[in-house]
Coordinates of C-alpha atoms in Angstrom, one line a residue:
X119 CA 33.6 116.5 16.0
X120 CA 35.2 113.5 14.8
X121 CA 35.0 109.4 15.9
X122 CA 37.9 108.2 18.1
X123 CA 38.3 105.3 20.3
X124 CA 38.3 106.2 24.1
X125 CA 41.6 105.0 26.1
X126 CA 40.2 103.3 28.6
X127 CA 42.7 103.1 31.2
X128 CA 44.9 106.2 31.5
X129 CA 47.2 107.1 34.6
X130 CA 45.9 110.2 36.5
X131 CA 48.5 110.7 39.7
X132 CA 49.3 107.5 39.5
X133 CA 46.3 105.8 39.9
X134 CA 44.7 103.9 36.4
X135 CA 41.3 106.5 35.2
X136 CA 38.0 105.0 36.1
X137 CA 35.2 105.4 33.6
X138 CA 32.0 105.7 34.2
X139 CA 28.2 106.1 32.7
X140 CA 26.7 109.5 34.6
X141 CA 23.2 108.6 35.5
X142 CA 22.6 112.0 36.8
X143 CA 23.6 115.2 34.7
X144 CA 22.3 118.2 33.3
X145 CA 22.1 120.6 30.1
X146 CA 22.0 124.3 30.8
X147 CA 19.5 126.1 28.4
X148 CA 20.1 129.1 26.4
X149 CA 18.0 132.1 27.9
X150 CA 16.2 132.3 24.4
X151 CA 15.4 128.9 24.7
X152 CA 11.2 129.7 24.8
X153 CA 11.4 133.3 23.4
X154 CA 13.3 132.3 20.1
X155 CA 10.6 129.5 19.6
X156 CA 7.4 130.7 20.7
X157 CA 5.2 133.5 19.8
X158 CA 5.1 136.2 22.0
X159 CA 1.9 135.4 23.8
X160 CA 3.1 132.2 24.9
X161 CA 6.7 133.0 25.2
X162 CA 6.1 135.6 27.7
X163 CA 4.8 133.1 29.5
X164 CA 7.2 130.2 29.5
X165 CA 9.4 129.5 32.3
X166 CA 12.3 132.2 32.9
X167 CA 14.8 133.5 35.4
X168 CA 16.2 136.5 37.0
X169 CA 19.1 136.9 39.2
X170 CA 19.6 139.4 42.1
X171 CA 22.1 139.6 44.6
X172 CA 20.9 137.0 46.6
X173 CA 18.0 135.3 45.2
X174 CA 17.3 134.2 41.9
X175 CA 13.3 134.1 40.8
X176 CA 11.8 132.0 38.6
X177 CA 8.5 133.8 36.5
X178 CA 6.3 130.6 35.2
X179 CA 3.3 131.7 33.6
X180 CA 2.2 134.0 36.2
X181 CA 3.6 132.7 39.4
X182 CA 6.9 133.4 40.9
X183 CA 9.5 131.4 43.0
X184 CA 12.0 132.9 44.7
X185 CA 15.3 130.9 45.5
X186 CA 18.6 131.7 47.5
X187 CA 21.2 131.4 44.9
X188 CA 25.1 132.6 45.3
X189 CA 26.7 134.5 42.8
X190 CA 30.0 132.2 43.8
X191 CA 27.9 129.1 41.6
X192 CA 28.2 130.5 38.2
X193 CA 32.1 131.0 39.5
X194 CA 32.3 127.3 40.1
X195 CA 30.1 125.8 36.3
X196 CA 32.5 123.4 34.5
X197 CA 34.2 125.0 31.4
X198 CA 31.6 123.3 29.0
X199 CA 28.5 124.2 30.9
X200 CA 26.7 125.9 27.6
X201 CA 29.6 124.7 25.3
X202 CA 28.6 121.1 23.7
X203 CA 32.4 120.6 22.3
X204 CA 34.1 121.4 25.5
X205 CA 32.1 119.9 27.7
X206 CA 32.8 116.7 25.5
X207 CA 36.3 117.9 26.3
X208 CA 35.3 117.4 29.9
X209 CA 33.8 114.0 30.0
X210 CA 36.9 113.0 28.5
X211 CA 39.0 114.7 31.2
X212 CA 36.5 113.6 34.4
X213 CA 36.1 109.9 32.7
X214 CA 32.8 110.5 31.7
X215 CA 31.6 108.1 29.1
X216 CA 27.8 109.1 28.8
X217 CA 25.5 110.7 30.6
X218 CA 21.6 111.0 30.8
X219 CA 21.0 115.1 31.0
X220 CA 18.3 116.1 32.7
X221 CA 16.9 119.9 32.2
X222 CA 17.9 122.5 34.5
X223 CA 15.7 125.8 33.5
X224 CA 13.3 123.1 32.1
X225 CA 13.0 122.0 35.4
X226 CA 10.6 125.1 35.9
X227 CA 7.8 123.3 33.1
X228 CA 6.5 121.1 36.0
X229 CA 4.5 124.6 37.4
X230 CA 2.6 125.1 34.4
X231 CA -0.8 124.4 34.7
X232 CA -2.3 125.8 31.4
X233 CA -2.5 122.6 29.1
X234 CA -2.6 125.4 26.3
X235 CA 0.5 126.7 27.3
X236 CA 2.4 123.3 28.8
X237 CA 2.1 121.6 25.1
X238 CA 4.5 124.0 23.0
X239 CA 6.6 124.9 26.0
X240 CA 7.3 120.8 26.6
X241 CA 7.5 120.8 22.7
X242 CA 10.0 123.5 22.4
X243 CA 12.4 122.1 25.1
X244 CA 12.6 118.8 23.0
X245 CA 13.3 120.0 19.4
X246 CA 16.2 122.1 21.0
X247 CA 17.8 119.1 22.9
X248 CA 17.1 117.1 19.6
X249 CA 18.9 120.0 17.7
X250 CA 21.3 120.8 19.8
X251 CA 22.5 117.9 21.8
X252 CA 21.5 114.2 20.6
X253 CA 21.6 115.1 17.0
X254 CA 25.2 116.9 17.9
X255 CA 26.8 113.6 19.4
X256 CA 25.8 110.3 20.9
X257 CA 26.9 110.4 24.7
X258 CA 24.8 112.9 26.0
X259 CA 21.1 111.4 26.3
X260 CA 18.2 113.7 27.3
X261 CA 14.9 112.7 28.7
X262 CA 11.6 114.2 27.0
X263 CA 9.9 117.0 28.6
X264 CA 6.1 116.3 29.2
X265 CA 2.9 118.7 29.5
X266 CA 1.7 117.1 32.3
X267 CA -1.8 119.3 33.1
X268 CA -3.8 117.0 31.2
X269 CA -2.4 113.2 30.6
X270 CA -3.5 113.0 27.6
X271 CA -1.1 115.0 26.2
X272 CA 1.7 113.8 28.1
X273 CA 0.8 110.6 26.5
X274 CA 1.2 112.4 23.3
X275 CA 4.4 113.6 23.5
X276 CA 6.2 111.2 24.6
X277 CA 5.1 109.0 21.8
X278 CA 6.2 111.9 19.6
X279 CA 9.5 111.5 22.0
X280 CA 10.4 107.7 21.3
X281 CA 9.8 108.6 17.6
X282 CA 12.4 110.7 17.3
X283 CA 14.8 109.1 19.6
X284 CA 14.3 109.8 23.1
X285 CA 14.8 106.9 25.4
X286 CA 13.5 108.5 28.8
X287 CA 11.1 111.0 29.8
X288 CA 11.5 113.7 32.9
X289 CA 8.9 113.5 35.6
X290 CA 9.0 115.8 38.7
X291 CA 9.0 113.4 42.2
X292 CA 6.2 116.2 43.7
X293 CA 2.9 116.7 42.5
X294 CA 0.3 118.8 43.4
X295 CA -2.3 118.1 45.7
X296 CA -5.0 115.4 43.7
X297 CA -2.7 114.4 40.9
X298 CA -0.2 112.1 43.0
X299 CA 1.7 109.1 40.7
X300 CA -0.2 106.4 42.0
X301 CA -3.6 107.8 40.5
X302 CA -5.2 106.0 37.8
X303 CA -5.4 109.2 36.2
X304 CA -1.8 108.2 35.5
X305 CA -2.2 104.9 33.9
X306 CA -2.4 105.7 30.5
X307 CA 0.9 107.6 30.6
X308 CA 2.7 104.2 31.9
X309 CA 0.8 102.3 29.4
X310 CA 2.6 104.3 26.8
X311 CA 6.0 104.3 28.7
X312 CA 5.7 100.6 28.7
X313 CA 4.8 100.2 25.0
X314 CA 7.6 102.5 23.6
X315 CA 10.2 101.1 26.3
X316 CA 11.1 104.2 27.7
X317 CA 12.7 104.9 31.1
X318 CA 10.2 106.7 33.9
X319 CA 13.1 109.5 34.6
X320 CA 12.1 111.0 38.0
X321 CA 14.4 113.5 39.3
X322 CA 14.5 114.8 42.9
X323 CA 13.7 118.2 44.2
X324 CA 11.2 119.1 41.5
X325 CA 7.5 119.5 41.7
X326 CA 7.3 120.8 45.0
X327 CA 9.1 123.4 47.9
X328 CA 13.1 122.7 48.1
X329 CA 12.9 124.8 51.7
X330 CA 10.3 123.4 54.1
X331 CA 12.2 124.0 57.3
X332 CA 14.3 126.7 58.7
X333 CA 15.7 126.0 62.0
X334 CA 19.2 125.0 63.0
X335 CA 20.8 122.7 60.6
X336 CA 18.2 124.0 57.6
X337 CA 20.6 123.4 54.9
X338 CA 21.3 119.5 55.8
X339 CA 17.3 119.2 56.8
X340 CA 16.0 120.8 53.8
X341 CA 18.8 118.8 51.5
X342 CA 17.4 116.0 53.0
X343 CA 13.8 116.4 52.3
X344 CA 14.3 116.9 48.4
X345 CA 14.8 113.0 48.7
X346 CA 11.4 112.1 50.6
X347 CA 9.4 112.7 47.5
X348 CA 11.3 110.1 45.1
X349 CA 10.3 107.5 48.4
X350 CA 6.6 108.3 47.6
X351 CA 7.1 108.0 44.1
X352 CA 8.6 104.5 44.7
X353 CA 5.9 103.4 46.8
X354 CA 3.3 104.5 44.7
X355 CA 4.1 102.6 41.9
X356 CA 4.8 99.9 43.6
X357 CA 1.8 99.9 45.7
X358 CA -0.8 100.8 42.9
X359 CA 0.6 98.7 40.8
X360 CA 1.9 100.6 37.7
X361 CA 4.6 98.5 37.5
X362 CA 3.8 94.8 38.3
X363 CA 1.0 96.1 35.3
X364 CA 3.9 96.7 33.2
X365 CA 7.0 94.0 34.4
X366 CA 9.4 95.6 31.9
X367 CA 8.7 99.4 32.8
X368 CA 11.6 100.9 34.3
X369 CA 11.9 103.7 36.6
X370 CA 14.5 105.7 37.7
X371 CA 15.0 108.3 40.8
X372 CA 18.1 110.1 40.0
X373 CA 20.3 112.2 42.6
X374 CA 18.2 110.6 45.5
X375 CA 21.2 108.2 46.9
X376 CA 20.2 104.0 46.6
X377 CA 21.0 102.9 49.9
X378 CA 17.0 103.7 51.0
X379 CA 15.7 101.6 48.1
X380 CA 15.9 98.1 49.1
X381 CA 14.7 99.4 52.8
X382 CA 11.7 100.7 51.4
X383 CA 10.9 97.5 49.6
X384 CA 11.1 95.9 52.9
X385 CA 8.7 97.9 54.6
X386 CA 6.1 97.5 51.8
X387 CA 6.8 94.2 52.5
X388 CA 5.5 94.9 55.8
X389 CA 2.4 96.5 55.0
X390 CA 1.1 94.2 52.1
X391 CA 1.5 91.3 54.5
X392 CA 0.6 92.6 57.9
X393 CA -2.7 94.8 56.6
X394 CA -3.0 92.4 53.4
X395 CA -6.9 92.5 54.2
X396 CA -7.1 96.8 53.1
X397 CA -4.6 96.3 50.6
X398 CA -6.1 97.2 47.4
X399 CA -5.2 96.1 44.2
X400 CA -3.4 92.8 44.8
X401 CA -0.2 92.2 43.2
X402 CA 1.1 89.9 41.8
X403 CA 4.9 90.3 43.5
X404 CA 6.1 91.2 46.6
X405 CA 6.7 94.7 46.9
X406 CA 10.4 94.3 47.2
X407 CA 10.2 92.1 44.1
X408 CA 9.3 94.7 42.3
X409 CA 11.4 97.6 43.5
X410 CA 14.6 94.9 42.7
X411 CA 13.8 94.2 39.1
X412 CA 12.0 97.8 38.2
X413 CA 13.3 100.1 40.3
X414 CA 16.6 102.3 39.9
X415 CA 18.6 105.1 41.4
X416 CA 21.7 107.1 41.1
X417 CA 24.0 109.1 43.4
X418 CA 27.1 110.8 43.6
X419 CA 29.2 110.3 46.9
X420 CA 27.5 107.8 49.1
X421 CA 29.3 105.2 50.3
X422 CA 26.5 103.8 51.4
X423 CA 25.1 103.0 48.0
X424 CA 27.8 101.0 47.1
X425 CA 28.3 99.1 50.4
X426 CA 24.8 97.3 50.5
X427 CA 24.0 95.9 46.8
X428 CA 25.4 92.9 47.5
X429 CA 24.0 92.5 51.4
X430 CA 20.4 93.4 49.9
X431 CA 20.3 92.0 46.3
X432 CA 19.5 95.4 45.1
X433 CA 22.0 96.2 41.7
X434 CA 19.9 98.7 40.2
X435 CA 22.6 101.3 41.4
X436 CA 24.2 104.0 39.0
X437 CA 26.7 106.3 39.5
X438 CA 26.1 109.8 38.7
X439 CA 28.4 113.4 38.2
X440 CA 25.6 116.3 38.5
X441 CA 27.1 118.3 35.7
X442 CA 27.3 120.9 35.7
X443 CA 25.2 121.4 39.0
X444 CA 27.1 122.7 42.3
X445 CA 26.5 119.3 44.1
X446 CA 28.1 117.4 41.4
X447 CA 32.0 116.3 40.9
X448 CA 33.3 118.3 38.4
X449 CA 37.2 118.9 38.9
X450 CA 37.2 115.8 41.1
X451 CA 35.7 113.5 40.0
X452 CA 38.3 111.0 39.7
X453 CA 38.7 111.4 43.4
X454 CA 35.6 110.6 43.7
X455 CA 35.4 107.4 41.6
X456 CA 38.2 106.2 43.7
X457 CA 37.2 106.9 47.1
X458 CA 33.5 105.5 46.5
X459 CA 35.2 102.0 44.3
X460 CA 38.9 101.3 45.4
X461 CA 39.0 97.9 47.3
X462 CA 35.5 97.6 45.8
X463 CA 34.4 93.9 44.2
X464 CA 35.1 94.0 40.4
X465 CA 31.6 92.3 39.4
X466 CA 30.2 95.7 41.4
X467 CA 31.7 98.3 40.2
X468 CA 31.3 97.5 36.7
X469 CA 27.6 97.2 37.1
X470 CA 27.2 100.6 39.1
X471 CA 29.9 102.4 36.7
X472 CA 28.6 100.6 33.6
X473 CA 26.4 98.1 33.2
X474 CA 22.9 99.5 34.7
X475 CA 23.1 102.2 32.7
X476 CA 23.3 100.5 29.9
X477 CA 20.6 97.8 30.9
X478 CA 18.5 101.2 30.5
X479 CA 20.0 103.0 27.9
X480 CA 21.4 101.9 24.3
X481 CA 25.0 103.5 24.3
X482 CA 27.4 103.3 21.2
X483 CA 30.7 101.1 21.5
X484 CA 33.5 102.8 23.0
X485 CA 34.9 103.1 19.6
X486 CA 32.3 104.8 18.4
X487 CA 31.6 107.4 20.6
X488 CA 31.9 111.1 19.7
X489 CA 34.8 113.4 21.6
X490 CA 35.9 116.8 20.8
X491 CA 38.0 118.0 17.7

């Protein structure tokens, strides 16, 4: 891999090549990830997959989750799905500048309940992303994986995390029952975010059951209720005050659409000063205050998303491509860019393709950036 400067405006069918910062992507880990790291014991025990026909089941340290999965998805990964070069290769072709890359299998870490077990599971996860992605190339940023049984060590870790580079940490939007975000169990762990400036990266549809309902219209219903969760997440924050705590601690809900956001703010609004005499603790902003200078979000194809920043002051908007997920925009992603930001205001699209991402994330000059021998 060698350093080349970026066109930054190349014709694609005529129309000039948008470039964007992907808010929302993914790595794909080796199946050895666990096994070539751990001993035995432990390995056996770490997170892992097995596909049938129709269901794919996940096997996290004794428990088992079962999933409806199509073989036609593996049909359908991007090229560079498990192959860092060429999937620099497409960033380059989608207009992808940088993305932040959540886990996929590591997704499965959040179920562990063993502290004993959670620590070098977390631990192995981030020495491979170190070693094979961020000390690769410098456009693919990964959040931290936490233990997150006992706080303590997630607090631990992710100081290990800024350390060594890491400018976010992952955080499922479900918890289990007696361990929700707004708990001051919690308040060491944004203590620590705040203190090492790193990004609260939540991601949807983690933490807790992707199919709650199966009646007519199940696939749109349940699609819709993996986004529910990263609401409670906001509110809890906000509402408990982790973040007024901490003015400069960021969060972010990725794959969750915006449009909700400033909604939500007004509606806390609505609570703090309509029931202001249960509301306990007191802040120091206004709800929506809070969720507009703290709060952040990305999506892929909402229009929506787009359409009310400037209507509700709320620019804390990213774009984001979901690679190499199903949902994301692989292979059309230029059509994409154009159908969400043609005809929209300049000042707006920059900060949604560009410039929130980067009020989060340092990012090397386009010159600098690394792209595929």
């Amino acid at each position: 891999m060698t350093q080349v400067e970026l066109q930054s405006d190349t014709a694609t069918q005529d129309r000039p090549k948008i470039w964007a910062h992907s808010g929302d992507s993914h790595l794909m880990e080796p199946e050895d990830i666990w096994t070539s790291r751990l001993p035995k014991d432990l390995a056996d025990r770490a997170p892992r997959t097995e596909r049938g026909e129709k269901y794919e089941i996940a096997y996290v340290d004794g428990k088992q989750v079962t999933r409806q999965l199509n073989d036609f998805m593996d049909a359908m990964r991007p090229p560079g799905f498990k192959d860092l070069k060429i999937r620099l290769r497409d960033m380059d072709q989608e207009g992808v500048r940088c993305q932040l890359a959540f886990p996929s299998s590591g997704f499965w870490t959040v179920e562990i309940e063993d502290p004993e077990l959670a620590r070098p599971v977390a631990r192995a996860w981030n020495e491979w992303a170190i070693e094979d992605f961020m000390g690769q190339q410098n456009r693919i940023l990964a959040p931290a994986v936490l233990p997150l049984p006992e706080p303590a060590d997630a607090v631990k870790e992710l100081e290990w995390a800024a350390e060594r580079g890491f400018q976010a940490v992952f955080l499922p939007t479900g918890t289990p029952e007696g361990r929700d975000w707004g708990l001051e169990m919690w308040n060491p762990l944004w203590d620590a975010a705040a203190a090492h400036d790193m990004v609260l990266a939540f991601h949807i549809g983690t933490g807790t059951a992707t199919v709650v309902y199966r009646g007519p219209g199940g696939a749109v219903v349940n699609y819709m209720e993996t986004t529910y969760p990263g609401m409670r997440v906001v509110s809890q924050l906000v509402a408990s005050g982790a973040l007024d705590r901490h003015p400069d601690l960021k969060m972010l809900v990725a794959e969750g659409g915006a449009g909700w956001v400033p909604a939500i703010g007004d509606r806390m609004d609505e609570a703090y000063r309509q029931h202001g005499m249960f509301v306990r603790p007191r802040l120091d902003r206004l709800p929506s205050e809070i969720v507009r200078s703290q709060v952040y979000t990305s999506f892929q194809h909402d229009i929506s998303a787009v359409q009310v920043i400037e209507d509700t002051n709320y620019y804390n908007v990213m774009w984001g491509d979901d690679y190499p997920h199903l949902e994301g925009t692989y292979g059309h992603t230029q059509d994409t860019l154009h159908q969400v930001f043609d005809g929209v205001d300049a000042r707006i699209k920059d900060r949604v393709l560009r410039g929130t991402f980067e009020e989060l994330f340092t990012v090397p000059a386009t010159e600098d950036l690394t792209v595929a021998c």
